[in-house]
PDB file of C-alpha atoms in Angstrom:
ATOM      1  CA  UNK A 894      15.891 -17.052 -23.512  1.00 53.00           C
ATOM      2  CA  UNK A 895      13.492 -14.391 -25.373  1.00 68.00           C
ATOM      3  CA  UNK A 896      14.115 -11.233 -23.788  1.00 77.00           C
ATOM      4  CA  UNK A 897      10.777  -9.169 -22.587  1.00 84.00           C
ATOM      5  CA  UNK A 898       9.021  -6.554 -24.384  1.00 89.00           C
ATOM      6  CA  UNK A 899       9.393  -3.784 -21.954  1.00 93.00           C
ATOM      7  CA  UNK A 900       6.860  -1.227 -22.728  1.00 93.00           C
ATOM      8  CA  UNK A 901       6.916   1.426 -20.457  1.00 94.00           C
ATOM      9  CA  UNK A 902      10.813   1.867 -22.367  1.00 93.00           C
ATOM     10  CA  UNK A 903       9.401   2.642 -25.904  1.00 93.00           C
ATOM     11  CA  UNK A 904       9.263   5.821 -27.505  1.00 94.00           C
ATOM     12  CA  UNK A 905       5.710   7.118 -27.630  1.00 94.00           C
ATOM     13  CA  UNK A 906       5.175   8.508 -30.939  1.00 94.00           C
ATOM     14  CA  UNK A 907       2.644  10.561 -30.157  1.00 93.00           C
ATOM     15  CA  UNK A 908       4.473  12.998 -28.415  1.00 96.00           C
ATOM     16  CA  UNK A 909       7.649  13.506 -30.309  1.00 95.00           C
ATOM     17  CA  UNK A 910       7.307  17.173 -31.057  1.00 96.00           C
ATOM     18  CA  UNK A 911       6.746  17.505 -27.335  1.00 96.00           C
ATOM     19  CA  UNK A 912       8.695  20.495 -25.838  1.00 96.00           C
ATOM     20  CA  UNK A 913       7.446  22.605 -29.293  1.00 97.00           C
ATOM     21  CA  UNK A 914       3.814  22.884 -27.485  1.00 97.00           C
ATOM     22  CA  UNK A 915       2.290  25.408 -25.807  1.00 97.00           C
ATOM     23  CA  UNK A 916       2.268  24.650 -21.903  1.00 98.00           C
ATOM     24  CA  UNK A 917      -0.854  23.914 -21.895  1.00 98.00           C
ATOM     25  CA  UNK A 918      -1.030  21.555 -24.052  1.00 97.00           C
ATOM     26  CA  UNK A 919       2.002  19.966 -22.965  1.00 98.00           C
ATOM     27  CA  UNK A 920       0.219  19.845 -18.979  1.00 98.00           C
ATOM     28  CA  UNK A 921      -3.046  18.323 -21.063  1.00 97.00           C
ATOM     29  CA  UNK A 922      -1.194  15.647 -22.975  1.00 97.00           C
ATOM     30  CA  UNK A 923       0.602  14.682 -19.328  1.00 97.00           C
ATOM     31  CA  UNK A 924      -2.812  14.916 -17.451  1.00 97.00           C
ATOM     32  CA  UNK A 925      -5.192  12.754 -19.968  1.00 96.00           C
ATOM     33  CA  UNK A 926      -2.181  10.169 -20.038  1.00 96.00           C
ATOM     34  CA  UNK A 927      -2.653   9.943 -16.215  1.00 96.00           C
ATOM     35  CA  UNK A 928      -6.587   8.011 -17.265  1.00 96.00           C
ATOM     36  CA  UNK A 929      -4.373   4.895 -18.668  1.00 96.00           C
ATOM     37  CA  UNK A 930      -3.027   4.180 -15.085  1.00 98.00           C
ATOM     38  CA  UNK A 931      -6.753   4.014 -13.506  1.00 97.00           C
ATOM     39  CA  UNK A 932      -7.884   1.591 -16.297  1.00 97.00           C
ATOM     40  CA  UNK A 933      -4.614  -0.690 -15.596  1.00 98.00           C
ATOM     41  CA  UNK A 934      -4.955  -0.534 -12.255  1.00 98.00           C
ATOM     42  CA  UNK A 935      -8.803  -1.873 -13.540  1.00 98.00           C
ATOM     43  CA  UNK A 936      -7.905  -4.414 -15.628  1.00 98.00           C
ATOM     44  CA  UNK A 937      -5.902  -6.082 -12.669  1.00 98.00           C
ATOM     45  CA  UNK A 938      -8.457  -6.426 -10.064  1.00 98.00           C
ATOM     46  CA  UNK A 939      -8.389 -10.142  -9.878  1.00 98.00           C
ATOM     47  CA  UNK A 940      -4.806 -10.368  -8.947  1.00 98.00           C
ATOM     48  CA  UNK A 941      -5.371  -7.659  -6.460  1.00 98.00           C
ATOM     49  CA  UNK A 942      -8.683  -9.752  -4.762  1.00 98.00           C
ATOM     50  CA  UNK A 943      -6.225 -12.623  -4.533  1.00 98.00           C
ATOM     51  CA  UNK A 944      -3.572 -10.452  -2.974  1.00 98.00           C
ATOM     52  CA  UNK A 945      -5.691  -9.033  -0.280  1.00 98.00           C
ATOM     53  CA  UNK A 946      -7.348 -12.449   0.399  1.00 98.00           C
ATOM     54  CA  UNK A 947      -4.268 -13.940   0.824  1.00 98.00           C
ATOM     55  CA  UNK A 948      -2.136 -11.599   2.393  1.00 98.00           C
ATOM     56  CA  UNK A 949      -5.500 -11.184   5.061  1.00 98.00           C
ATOM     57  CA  UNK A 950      -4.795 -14.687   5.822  1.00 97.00           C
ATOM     58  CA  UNK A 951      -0.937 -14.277   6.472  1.00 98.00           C
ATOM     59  CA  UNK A 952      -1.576 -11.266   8.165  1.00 98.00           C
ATOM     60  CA  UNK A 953      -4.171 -12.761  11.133  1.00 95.00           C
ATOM     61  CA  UNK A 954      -1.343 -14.989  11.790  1.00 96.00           C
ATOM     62  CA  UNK A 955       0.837 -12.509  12.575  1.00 97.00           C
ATOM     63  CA  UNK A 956       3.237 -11.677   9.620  1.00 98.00           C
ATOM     64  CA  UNK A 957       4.556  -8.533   7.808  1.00 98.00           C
ATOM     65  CA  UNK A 958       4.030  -6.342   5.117  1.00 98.00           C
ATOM     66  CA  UNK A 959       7.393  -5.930   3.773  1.00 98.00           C
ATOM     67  CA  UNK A 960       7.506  -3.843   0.252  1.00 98.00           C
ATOM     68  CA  UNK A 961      10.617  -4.031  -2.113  1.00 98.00           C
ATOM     69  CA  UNK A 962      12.123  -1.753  -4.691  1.00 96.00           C
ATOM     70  CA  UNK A 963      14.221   0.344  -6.100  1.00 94.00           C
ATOM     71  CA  UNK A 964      13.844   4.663  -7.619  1.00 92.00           C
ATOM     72  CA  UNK A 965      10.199   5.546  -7.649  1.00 93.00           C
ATOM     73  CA  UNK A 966       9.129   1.891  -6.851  1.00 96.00           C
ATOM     74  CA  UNK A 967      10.749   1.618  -3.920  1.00 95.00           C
ATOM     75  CA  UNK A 968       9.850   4.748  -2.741  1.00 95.00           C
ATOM     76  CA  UNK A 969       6.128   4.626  -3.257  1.00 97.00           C
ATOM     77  CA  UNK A 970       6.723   1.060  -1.325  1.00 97.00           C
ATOM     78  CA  UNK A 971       7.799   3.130   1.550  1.00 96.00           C
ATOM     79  CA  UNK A 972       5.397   5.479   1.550  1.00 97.00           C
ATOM     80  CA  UNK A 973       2.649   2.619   1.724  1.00 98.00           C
ATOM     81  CA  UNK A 974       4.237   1.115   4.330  1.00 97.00           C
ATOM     82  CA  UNK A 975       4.523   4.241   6.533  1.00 96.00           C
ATOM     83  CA  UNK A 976       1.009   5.396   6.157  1.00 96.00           C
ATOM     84  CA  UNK A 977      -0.951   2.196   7.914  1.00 96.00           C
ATOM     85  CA  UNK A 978       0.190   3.241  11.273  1.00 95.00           C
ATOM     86  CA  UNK A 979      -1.482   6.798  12.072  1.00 92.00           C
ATOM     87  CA  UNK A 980      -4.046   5.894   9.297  1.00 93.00           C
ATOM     88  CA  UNK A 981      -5.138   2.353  10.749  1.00 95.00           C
ATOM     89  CA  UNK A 982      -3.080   1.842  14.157  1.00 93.00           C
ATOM     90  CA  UNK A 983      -0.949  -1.022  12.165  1.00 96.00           C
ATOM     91  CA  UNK A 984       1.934  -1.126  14.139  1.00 96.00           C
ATOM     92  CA  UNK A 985       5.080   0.376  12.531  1.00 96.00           C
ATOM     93  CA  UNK A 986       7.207  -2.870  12.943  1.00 97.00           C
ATOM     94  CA  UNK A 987       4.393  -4.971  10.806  1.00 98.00           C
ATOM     95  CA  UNK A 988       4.774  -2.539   7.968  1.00 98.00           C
ATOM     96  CA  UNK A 989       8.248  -2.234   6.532  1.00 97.00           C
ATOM     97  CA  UNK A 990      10.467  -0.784   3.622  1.00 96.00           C
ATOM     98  CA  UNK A 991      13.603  -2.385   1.488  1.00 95.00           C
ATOM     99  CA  UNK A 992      14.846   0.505  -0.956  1.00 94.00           C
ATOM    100  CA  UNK A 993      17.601  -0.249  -3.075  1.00 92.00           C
ATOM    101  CA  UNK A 994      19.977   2.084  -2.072  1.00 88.00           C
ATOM    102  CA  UNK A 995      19.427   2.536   1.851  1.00 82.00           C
ATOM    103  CA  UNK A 996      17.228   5.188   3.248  1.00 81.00           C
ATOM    104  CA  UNK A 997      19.598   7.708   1.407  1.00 79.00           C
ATOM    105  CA  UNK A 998      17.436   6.255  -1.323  1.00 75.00           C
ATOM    106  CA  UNK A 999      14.106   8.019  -0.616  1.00 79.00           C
ATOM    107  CA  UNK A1000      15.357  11.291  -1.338  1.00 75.00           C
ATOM    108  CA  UNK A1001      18.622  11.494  -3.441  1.00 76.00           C
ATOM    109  CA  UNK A1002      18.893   8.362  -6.554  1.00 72.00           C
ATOM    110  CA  UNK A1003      21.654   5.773  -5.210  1.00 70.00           C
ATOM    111  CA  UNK A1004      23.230   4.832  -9.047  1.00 68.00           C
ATOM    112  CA  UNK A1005      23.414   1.281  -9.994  1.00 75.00           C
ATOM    113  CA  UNK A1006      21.604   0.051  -6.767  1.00 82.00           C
ATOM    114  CA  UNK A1007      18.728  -0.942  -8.074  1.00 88.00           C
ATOM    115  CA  UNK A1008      20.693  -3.431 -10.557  1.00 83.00           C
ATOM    116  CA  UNK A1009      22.187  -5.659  -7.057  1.00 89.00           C
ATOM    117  CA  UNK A1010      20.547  -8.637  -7.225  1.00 94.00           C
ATOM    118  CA  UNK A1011      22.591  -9.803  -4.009  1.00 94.00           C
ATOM    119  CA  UNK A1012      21.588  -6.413  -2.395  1.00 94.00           C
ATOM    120  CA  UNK A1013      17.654  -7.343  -2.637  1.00 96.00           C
ATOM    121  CA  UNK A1014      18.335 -10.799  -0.920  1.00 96.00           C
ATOM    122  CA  UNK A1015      20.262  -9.328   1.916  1.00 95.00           C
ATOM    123  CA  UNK A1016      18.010  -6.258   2.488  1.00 96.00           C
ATOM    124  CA  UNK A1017      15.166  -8.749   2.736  1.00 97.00           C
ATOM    125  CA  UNK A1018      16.779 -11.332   5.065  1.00 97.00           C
ATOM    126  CA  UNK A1019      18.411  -9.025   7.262  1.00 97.00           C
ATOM    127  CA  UNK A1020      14.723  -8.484   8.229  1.00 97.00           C
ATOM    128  CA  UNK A1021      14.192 -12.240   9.165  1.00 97.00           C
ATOM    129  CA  UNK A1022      11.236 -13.191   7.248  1.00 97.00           C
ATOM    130  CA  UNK A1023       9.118 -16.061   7.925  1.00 97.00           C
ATOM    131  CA  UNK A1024       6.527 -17.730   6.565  1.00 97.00           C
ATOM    132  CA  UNK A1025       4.109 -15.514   7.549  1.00 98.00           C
ATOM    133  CA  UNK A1026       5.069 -12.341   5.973  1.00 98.00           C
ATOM    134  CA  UNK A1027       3.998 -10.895   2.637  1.00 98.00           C
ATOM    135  CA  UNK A1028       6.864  -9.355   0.209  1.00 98.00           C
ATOM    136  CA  UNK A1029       5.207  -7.060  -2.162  1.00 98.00           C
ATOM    137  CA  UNK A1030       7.887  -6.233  -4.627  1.00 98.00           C
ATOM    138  CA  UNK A1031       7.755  -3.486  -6.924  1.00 98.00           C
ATOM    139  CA  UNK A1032       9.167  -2.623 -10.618  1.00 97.00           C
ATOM    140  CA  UNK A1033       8.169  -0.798 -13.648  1.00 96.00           C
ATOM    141  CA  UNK A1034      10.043  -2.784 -16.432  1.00 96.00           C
ATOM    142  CA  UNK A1035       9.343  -6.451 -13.901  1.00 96.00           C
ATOM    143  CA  UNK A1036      13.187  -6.873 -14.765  1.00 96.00           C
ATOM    144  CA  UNK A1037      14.734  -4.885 -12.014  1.00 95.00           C
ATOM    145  CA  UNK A1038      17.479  -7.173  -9.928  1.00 95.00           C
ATOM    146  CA  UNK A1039      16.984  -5.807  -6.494  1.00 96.00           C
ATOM    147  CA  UNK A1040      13.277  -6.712  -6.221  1.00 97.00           C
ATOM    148  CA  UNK A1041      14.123 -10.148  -8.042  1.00 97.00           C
ATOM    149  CA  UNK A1042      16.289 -10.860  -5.535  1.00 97.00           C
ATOM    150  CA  UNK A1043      14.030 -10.169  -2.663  1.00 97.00           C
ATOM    151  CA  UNK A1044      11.309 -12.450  -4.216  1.00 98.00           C
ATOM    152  CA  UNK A1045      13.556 -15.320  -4.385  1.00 97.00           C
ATOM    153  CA  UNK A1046      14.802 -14.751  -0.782  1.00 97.00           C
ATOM    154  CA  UNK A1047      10.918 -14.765  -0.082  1.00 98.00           C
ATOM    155  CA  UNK A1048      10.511 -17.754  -1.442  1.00 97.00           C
ATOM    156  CA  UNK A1049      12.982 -19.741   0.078  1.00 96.00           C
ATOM    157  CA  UNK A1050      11.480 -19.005   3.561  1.00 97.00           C
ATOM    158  CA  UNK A1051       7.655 -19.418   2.352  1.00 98.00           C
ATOM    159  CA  UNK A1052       7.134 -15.902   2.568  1.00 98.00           C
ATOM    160  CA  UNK A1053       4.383 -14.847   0.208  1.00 98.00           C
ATOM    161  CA  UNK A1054       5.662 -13.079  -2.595  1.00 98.00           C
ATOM    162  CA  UNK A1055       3.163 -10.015  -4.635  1.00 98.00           C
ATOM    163  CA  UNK A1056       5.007  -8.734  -7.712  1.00 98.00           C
ATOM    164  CA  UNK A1057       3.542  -5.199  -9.099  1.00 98.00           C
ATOM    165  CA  UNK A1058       5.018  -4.665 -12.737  1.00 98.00           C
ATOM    166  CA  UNK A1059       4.064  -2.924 -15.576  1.00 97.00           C
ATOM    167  CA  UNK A1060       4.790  -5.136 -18.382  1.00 97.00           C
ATOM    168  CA  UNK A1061       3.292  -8.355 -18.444  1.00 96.00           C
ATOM    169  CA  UNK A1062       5.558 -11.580 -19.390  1.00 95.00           C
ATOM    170  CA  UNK A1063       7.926 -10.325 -16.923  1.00 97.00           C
ATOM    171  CA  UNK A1064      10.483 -12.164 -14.560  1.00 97.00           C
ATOM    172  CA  UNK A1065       9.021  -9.635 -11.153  1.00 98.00           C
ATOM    173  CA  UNK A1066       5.124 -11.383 -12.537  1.00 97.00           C
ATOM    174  CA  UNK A1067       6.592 -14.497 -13.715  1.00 97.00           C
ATOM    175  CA  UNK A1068       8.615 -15.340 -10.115  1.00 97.00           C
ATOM    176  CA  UNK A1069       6.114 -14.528  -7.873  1.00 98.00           C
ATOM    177  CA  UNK A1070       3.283 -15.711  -6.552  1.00 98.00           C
ATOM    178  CA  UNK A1071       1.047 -13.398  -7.306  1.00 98.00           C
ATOM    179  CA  UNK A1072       1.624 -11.349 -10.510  1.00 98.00           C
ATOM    180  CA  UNK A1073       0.251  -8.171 -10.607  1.00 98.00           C
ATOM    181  CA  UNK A1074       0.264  -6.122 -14.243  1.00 98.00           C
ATOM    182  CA  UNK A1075      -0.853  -2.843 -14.752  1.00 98.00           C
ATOM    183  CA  UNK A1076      -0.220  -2.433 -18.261  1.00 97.00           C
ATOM    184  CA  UNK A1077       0.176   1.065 -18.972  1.00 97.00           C
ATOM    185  CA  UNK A1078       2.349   1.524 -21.400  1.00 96.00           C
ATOM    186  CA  UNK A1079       4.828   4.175 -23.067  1.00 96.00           C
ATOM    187  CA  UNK A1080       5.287   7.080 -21.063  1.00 97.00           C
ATOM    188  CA  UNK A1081       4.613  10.956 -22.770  1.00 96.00           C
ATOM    189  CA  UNK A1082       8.115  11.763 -21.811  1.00 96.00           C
ATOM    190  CA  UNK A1083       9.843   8.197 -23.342  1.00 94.00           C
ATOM    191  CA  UNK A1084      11.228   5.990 -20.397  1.00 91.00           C
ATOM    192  CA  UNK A1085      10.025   8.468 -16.708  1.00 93.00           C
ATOM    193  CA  UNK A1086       7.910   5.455 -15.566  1.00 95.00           C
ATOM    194  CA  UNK A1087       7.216   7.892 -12.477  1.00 94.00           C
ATOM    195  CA  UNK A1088       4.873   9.428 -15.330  1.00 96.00           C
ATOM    196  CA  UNK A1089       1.394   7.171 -15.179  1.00 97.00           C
ATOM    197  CA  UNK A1090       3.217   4.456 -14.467  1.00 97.00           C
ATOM    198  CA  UNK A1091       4.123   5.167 -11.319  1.00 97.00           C
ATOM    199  CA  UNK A1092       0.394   6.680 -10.751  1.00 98.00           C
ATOM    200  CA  UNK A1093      -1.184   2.912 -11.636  1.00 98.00           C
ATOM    201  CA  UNK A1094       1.452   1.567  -8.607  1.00 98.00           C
ATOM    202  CA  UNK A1095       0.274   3.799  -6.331  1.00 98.00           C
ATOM    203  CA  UNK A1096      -3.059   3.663  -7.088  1.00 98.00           C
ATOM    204  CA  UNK A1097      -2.846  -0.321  -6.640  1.00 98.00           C
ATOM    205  CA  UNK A1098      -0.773   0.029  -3.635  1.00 98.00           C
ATOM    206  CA  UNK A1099      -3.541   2.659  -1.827  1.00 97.00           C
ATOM    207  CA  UNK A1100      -6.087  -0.215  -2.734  1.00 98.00           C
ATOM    208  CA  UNK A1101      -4.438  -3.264  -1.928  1.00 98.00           C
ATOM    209  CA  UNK A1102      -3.264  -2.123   1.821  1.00 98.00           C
ATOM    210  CA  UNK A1103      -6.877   0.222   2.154  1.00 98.00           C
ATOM    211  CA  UNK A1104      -9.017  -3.425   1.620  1.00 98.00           C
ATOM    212  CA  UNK A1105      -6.408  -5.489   3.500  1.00 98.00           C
ATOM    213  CA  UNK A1106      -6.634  -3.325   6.621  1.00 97.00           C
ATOM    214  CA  UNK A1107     -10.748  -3.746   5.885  1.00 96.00           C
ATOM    215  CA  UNK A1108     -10.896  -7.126   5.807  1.00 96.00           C
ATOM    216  CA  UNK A1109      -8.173  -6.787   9.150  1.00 95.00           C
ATOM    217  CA  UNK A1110     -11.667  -5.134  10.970  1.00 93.00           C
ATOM    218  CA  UNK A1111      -9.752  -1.433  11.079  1.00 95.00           C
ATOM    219  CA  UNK A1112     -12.635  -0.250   9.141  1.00 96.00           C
ATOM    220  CA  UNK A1113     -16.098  -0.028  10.523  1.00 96.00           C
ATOM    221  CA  UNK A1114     -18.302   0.571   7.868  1.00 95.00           C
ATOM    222  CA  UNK A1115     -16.261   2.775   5.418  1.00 96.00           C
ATOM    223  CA  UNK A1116     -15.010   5.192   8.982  1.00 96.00           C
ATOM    224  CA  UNK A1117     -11.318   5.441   9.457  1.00 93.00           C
ATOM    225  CA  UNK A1118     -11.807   4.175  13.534  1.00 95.00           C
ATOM    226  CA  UNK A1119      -8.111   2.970  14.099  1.00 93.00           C
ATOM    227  CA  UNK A1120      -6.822   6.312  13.352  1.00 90.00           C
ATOM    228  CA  UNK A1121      -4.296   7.781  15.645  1.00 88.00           C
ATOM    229  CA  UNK A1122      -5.157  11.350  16.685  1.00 89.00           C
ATOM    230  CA  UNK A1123      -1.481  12.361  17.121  1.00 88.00           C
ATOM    231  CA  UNK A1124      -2.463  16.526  15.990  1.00 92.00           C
ATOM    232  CA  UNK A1125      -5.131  18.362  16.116  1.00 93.00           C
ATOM    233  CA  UNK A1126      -7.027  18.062  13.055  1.00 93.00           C
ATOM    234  CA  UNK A1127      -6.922  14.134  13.681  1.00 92.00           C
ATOM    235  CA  UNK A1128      -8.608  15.600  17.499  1.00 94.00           C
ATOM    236  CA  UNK A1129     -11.184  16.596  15.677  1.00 95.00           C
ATOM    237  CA  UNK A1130     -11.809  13.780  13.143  1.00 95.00           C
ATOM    238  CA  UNK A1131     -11.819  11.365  15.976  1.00 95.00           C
ATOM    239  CA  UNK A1132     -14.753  13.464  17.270  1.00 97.00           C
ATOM    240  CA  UNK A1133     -16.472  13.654  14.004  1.00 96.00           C
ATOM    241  CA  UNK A1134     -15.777   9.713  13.233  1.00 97.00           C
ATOM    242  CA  UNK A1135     -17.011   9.038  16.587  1.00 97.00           C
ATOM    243  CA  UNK A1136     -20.506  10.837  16.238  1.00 97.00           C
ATOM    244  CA  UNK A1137     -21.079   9.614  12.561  1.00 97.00           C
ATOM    245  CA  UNK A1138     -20.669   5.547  14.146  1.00 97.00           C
ATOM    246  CA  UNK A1139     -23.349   6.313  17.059  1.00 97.00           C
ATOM    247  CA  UNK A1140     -25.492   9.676  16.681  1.00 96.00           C
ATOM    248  CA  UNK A1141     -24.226  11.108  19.746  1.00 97.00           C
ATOM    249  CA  UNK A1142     -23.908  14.843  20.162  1.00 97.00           C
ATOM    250  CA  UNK A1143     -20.532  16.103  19.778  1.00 96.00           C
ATOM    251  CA  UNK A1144     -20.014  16.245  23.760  1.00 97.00           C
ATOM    252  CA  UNK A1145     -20.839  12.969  24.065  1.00 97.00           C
ATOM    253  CA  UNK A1146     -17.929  11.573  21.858  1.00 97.00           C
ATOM    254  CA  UNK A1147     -15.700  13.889  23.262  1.00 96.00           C
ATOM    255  CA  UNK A1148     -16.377  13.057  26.632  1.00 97.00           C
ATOM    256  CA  UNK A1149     -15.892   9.342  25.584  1.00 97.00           C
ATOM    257  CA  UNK A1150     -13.120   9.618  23.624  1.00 96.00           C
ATOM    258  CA  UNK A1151     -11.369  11.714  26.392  1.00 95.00           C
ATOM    259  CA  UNK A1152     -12.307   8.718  28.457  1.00 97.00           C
ATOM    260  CA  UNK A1153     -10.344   6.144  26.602  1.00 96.00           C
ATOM    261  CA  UNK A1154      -7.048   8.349  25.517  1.00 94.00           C
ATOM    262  CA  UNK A1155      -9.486   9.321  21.628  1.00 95.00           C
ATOM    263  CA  UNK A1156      -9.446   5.585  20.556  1.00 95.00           C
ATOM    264  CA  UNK A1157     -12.646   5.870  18.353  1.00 97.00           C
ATOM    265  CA  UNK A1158     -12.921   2.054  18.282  1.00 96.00           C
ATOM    266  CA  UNK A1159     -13.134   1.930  22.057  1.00 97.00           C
ATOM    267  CA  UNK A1160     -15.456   5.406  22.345  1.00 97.00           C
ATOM    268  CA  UNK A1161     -18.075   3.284  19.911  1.00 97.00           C
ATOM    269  CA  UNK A1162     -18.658   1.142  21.993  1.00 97.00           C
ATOM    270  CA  UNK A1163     -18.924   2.790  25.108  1.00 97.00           C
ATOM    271  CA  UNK A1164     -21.131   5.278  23.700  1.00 97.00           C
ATOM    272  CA  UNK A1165     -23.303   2.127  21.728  1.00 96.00           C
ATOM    273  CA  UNK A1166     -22.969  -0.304  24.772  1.00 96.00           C
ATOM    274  CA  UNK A1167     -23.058   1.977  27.979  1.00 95.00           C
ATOM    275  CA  UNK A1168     -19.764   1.029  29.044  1.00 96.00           C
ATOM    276  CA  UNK A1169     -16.720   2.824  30.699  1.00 96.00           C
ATOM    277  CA  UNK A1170     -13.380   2.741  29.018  1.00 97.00           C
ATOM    278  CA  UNK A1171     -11.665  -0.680  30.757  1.00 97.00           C
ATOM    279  CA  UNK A1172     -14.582  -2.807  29.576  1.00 96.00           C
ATOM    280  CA  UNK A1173     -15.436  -1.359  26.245  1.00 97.00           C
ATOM    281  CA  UNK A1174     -11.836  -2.385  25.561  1.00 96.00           C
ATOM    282  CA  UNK A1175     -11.968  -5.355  27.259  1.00 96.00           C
ATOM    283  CA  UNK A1176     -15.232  -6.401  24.908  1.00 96.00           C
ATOM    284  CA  UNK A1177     -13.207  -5.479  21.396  1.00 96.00           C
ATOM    285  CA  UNK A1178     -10.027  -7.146  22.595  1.00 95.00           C
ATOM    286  CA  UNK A1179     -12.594 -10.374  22.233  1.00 95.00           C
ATOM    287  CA  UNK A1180     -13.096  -9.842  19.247  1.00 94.00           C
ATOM    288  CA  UNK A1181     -10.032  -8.856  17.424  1.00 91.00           C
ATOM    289  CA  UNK A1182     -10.649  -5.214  17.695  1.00 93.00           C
ATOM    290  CA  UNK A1183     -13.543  -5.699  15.262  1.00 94.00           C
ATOM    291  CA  UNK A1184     -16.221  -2.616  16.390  1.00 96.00           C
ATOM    292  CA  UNK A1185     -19.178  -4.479  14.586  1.00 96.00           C
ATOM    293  CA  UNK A1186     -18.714  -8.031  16.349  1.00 95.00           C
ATOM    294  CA  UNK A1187     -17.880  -6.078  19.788  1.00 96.00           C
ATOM    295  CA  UNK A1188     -21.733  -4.324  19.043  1.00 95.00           C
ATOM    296  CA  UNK A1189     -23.194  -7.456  18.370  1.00 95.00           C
ATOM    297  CA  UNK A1190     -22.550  -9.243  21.736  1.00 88.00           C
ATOM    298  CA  UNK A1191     -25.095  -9.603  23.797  1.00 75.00           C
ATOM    299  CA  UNK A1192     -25.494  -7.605  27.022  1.00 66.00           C
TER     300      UNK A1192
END
């Protein structure tokens, strides 16, 4: 079998005299090289409709978010996954992490790890997927074993399986699902994929999970109102979120968010409904938590 053109492995010509630059041209040639990431992450936007659509589907029935990887894949995976609770309420246990390597992983690089194949099944059934759950599995060449062997553990349970590469005509693309490419290309310094190719994964991860928590209803308009005010800047944002959704005065959403322990979902429609805490909560637990549908029941 033909093997793959990997292209984020090639030497890019263009920068071979490199280090003999003047820093600031070396910090412009690593800068402009960042623009190829936005336009991959452009180019994909079908896949990434398809993803959210169907991972919204698996999602209302109760399944995971479970990201896969290994080096700078895996940990961008994990940073994803750990930002949808305080940003959008999702609960932590809905939103999980398989690094090749272990946790030890996110910080220090665990050698050969990312080349277990066995590893990547185990990680992911140790975690007891069903059918419900969406595997998002991550890789810069799309030929890295750990992730491959998540995917086909996903598989074999019915799990849906999202594979983020960026080379196209890859076995991560080929083996999944739904085959994500964001084509970016050689790297300025030859083979650090955590160059723009890492930028285009992140920038497709922010998306995918920022319009799949939409379509979940954690968005009202485009205000963040499932986010947990655990300090006190996110105090203050509550109060801020809370008087941009209804055009109360500032001591009005305070008192209401005070009320109802600064849920901003719940304080909206007190504030928009005239109702205390208990049965403004009551009303959005009707409706899935969506603020909009809670607004437009009738009285």
């Amino acid at each position: 079998m033909k093997e793959p053109f990997i292209a984020t492995e090639q030497i890019n010509q263009a920068f071979r005299d490199l280090e003999t630059r003047p820093t600031p041209a070396i910090l412009q040639a690593l800068v402009e090289d960042q623009l190829r990431a936005v336009e991959a992450v452009q180019r994909a936007l079908p896949q990434l409709v398809d993803a959210v659509e169907q991972a919204a589907e698996r999602m209302n029935a109760g399944g995971r978010l479970i990201y896969v990887g290994a080096g700078t894949s895996g940990r961008l995976g994990q940073l994803d996954a750990s930002e949808l609770p305080p940003t959008f309420s999702w609960p932590r246990e809905r939103a999980v992490a398989c690094v090749a390597g272990g946790r030890e992983a996110l910080w220090r690089a665990v050698e050969g790890a990312e080349d277990d194949l066995e590893a990547g099944k185990r990680d992911l059934l140790a975690l007891h997927p069903t059918h419900h759950d969406v595997v998002i599995a991550i890789a810069a060449s799309g030929t890295t074993p750990y992730p491959l062997g998540a995917v086909g553990a996903a598989r074999e349970v019915g799990a849906l399986t999202i594979g983020i590469a960026n080379n196209p005509q890859t076995p991560l693309v080929q083996q999944s699902q739904i085959g994500i490419v964001l084509e970016t290309g050689p790297e300025v310094i030859s083979g650090s994929t955590r160059l723009k190719a890492g930028t285009a994964q992140k920038i497709a991860l922010n998306a995918f999970s920022s319009a799949l928590m939409v379509r979940l209803g954690k968005v009202y308009g485009n205000l963040m109102v499932d986010v947990q005010a655990t300090n006190a800047k996110l105090l203050a944002r509550a109060v801020r979120l809370t008087v941009a959704a209804t055009g109360a005065s500032e001591a009005q959403a305070k008192a209401a968010l005070e009320a109802c322990e600064y849920r901003v979902k719940t304080a909206i429609v007190m504030i928009e409904k005239g109702l205390d805490a208990p049965a403004a909560q009551a009303l959005l637990n009707r409706v899935d938590g969506n603020v909009r549908r809670a607004l437009a029941v009738g009285p």
